[in-house]
Coordinates of C-alpha atoms in Angstrom, one line a residue:
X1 CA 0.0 0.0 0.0
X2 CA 1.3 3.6 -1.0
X3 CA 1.7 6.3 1.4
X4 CA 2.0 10.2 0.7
X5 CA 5.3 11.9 0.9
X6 CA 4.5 13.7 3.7
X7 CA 3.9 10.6 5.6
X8 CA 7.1 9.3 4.5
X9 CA 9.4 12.5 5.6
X10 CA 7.7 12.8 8.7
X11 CA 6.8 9.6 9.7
X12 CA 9.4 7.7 12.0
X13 CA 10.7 4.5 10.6
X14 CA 9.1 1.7 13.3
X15 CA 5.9 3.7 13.0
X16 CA 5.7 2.4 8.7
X17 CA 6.1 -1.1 9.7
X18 CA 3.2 -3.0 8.1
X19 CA 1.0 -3.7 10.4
X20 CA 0.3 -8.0 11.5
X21 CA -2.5 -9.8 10.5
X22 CA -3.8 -9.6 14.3
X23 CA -3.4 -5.6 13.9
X24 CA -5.6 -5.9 10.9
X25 CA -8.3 -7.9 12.0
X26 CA -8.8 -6.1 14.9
X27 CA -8.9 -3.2 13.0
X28 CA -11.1 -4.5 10.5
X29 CA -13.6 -5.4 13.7
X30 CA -13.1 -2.2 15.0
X31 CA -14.4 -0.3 12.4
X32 CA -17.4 -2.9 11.3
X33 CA -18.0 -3.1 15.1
X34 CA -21.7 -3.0 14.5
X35 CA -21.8 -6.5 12.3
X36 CA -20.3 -10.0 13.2
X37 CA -18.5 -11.5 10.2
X38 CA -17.6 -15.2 9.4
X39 CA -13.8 -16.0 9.1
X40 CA -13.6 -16.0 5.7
X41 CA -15.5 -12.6 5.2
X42 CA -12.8 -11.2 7.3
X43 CA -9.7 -12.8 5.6
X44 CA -11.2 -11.3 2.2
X45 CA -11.8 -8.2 3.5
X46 CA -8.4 -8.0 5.2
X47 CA -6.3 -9.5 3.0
X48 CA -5.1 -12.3 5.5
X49 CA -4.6 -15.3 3.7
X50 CA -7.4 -17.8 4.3
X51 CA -5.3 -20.4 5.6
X52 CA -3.8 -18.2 8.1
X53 CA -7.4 -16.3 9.5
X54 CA -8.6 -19.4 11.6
X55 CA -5.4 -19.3 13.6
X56 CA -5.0 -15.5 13.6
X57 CA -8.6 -15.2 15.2
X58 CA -7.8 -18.4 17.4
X59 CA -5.2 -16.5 19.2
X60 CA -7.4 -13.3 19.4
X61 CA -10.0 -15.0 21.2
X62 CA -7.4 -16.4 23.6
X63 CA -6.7 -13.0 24.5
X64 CA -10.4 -12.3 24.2
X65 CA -10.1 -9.5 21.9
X66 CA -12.8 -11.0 19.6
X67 CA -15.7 -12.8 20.7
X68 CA -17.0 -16.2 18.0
X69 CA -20.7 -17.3 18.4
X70 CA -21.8 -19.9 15.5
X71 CA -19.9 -19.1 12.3
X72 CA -19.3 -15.9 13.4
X73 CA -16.8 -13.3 14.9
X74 CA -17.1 -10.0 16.2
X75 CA -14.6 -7.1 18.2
X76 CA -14.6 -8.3 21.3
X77 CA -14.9 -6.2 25.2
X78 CA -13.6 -2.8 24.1
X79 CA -11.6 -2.2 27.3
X80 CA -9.3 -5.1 27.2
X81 CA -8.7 -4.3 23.4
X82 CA -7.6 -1.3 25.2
X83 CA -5.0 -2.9 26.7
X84 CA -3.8 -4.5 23.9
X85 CA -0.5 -2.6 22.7
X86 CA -0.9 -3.6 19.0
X87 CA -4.1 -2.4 18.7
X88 CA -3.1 1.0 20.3
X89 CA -0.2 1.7 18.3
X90 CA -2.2 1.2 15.4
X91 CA -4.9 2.9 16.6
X92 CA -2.7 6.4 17.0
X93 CA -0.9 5.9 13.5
X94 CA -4.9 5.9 12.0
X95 CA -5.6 8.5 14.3
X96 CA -3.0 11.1 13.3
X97 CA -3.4 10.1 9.5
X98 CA -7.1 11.0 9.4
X99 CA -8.4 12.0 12.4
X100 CA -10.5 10.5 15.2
X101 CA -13.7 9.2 14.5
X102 CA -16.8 11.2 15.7
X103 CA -19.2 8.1 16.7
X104 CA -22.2 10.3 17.2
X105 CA -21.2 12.2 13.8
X106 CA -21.0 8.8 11.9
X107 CA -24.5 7.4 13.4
X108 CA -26.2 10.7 12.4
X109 CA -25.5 9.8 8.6
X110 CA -26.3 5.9 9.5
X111 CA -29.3 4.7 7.7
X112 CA -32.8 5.0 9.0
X113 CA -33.7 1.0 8.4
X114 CA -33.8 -0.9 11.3
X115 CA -31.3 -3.6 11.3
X116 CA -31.7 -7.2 13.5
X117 CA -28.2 -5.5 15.2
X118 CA -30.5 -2.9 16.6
X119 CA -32.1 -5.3 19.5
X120 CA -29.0 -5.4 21.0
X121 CA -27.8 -1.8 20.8
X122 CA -30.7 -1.0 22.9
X123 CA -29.8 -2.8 26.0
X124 CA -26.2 -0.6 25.9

């Protein structure tokens, strides 16, 4: 993936390490938080090769950073991804590339339909 010069002059050198493919699911969850994806959904979506997501999201759930149900996986408790120093680090390199994400902002351009996600959100 290409970066901008800027990026590149100003950037330091540990902070353009690619990130892992635990660094990219999580991110991946992180910002589809709202939706559960099945394994191979997620590998597609993040590049990881298939035969690599089952263990990649095995160890995640170890750490309980994602949660499975069925075929499923989703971000898991949002404090103890906190914890996580991967996830951080990656976190503030997104962060100081484009800005923090306004939650409230996002949900006010969200569609109007109901979605079955919507039960749940309600007991928050």
């Amino acid at each position: 993936m290409a970066i901008d010069m800027e990026t590149f002059e100003n950037t330091p050198e540990d902070e353009l390490q690619e990130l892992s493919n635990p660094e990219k699911v999580l991110q991946f969850l992180i910002a589809n938080d709202d939706h559960a994806f099945k394994a191979t959904e997620i590998a597609d979506r993040t590049e990881i090769n298939r035969n690599s997501i089952s263990t990649v999201l095995g160890r995640l759930k170890d750490r309980d950073l994602v949660r499975h149900k069925g075929e499923y996986w989703a971000i898991g408790d949002r404090e103890r991804i906190r914890s996580f120093d991967r996830y951080r680090r990656a976190t503030e390199r997104l962060n100081e590339r484009y800005g923090s994400e306004d939650k409230d902002a996002w949900r006010a351009h969200a569609a109007d339909a109901e979605t079955p996600n919507d039960e749940s959100d309600s007991d928050e």
